[in-house]
Amino acid sequence: MKINYEYDDVSASESLEAFTEEKLQAVLNRFDFVMRADVFFKTENTSSDQTGMICGIRLSIPGPRLFAESSHDNFRDAVS
């Protein structure tokens, strides 16, 4: 499976990519039909201190694509 990373107003991070790959490995171990994952990291100005770091993940599988997005105070929580 190929993982593509896209950063919007965020510096690229090898440790964040390694953490994300570790989390995605659980999905891959369970579902071997996942062909590709696109991971998006971006920041957003919010009124809450507990949101603003956004991670979106799109999985390409046979049929429709699956997409999930989460906003937390740090990217690791958003990925999880």
Short mmCIF file of C-alpha atoms in Angstrom, two decimals:
data_model
loop_
_atom_site.label_atom_id
_atom_site.label_comp_id
_atom_site.label_asym_id
_atom_site.label_seq_id
_atom_site.Cartn_x
_atom_site.Cartn_y
_atom_site.Cartn_z
CA MET A 1 0.00 0.00 0.00
CA LYS A 2 1.16 3.49 -0.80
CA ILE A 3 0.72 6.39 1.62
CA ASN A 4 0.70 9.96 0.29
CA TYR A 5 1.13 12.90 2.67
CA GLU A 6 -0.05 16.43 2.03
CA TYR A 7 0.73 19.35 4.33
CA ASP A 8 -1.23 22.62 4.25
CA ASP A 9 0.47 25.40 6.28
CA VAL A 10 2.28 22.70 8.27
CA SER A 11 5.93 21.66 8.16
CA ALA A 12 6.57 18.08 7.10
CA SER A 13 7.55 15.77 9.94
CA GLU A 14 9.16 12.35 9.63
CA SER A 15 8.14 11.40 13.17
CA LEU A 16 4.50 12.31 12.46
CA GLU A 17 4.59 10.26 9.26
CA ALA A 18 6.06 7.27 11.15
CA PHE A 19 3.35 7.59 13.82
CA THR A 20 0.65 7.74 11.13
CA GLU A 21 2.06 4.69 9.33
CA GLU A 22 2.04 2.78 12.63
CA LYS A 23 -1.63 3.65 13.17
CA LEU A 24 -2.57 2.79 9.58
CA GLN A 25 -0.80 -0.57 9.89
CA ALA A 26 -3.62 -1.77 12.15
CA VAL A 27 -6.09 -1.06 9.35
CA LEU A 28 -3.88 -2.77 6.78
CA ASN A 29 -3.44 -5.87 8.91
CA ARG A 30 -7.19 -6.22 9.17
CA PHE A 31 -8.22 -5.18 5.66
CA ASP A 32 -5.77 -6.26 2.96
CA PHE A 33 -7.85 -4.74 0.14
CA VAL A 34 -6.82 -1.14 0.99
CA MET A 35 -4.81 0.08 -2.00
CA ARG A 36 -3.76 3.60 -1.00
CA ALA A 37 -4.04 6.11 1.82
CA ASP A 38 -3.96 9.88 1.38
CA VAL A 39 -3.20 11.73 4.61
CA PHE A 40 -3.83 15.46 4.93
CA PHE A 41 -2.47 17.66 7.72
CA LYS A 42 -3.62 21.26 8.10
CA THR A 43 -4.17 23.89 10.73
CA GLU A 44 -7.22 26.04 11.26
CA ASN A 45 -7.90 29.00 13.51
CA THR A 46 -10.55 28.03 16.03
CA SER A 47 -11.99 29.57 19.15
CA SER A 48 -11.20 26.44 21.17
CA ASP A 49 -7.77 25.47 22.49
CA GLN A 50 -8.66 21.80 22.01
CA THR A 51 -9.08 21.96 18.22
CA GLY A 52 -7.26 23.40 15.22
CA MET A 53 -4.84 20.66 14.21
CA ILE A 54 -6.68 18.67 11.55
CA CYS A 55 -5.86 15.28 10.09
CA GLY A 56 -7.89 13.80 7.26
CA ILE A 57 -7.35 10.30 5.89
CA ARG A 58 -8.80 9.01 2.63
CA LEU A 59 -8.56 5.27 1.95
CA SER A 60 -8.80 3.94 -1.59
CA ILE A 61 -10.45 0.55 -1.73
CA PRO A 62 -12.35 -1.31 -4.44
CA GLY A 63 -15.58 0.64 -4.78
CA PRO A 64 -16.06 3.92 -2.91
CA ARG A 65 -13.35 5.86 -1.10
CA LEU A 66 -13.54 6.21 2.65
CA PHE A 67 -12.72 9.54 4.32
CA ALA A 68 -12.38 10.53 7.96
CA GLU A 69 -11.28 13.83 9.49
CA SER A 70 -10.55 14.85 13.04
CA SER A 71 -9.52 18.09 14.75
CA HIS A 72 -7.63 18.15 18.07
CA ASP A 73 -5.02 20.25 19.87
CA ASN A 74 -2.18 18.16 18.34
CA PHE A 75 -1.75 16.05 15.22
CA ARG A 76 -1.07 12.76 17.01
CA ASP A 77 -4.48 12.86 18.71
CA ALA A 78 -6.09 13.83 15.40
CA VAL A 79 -4.48 10.82 13.69
CA SER A 80 -5.58 8.45 16.47
#
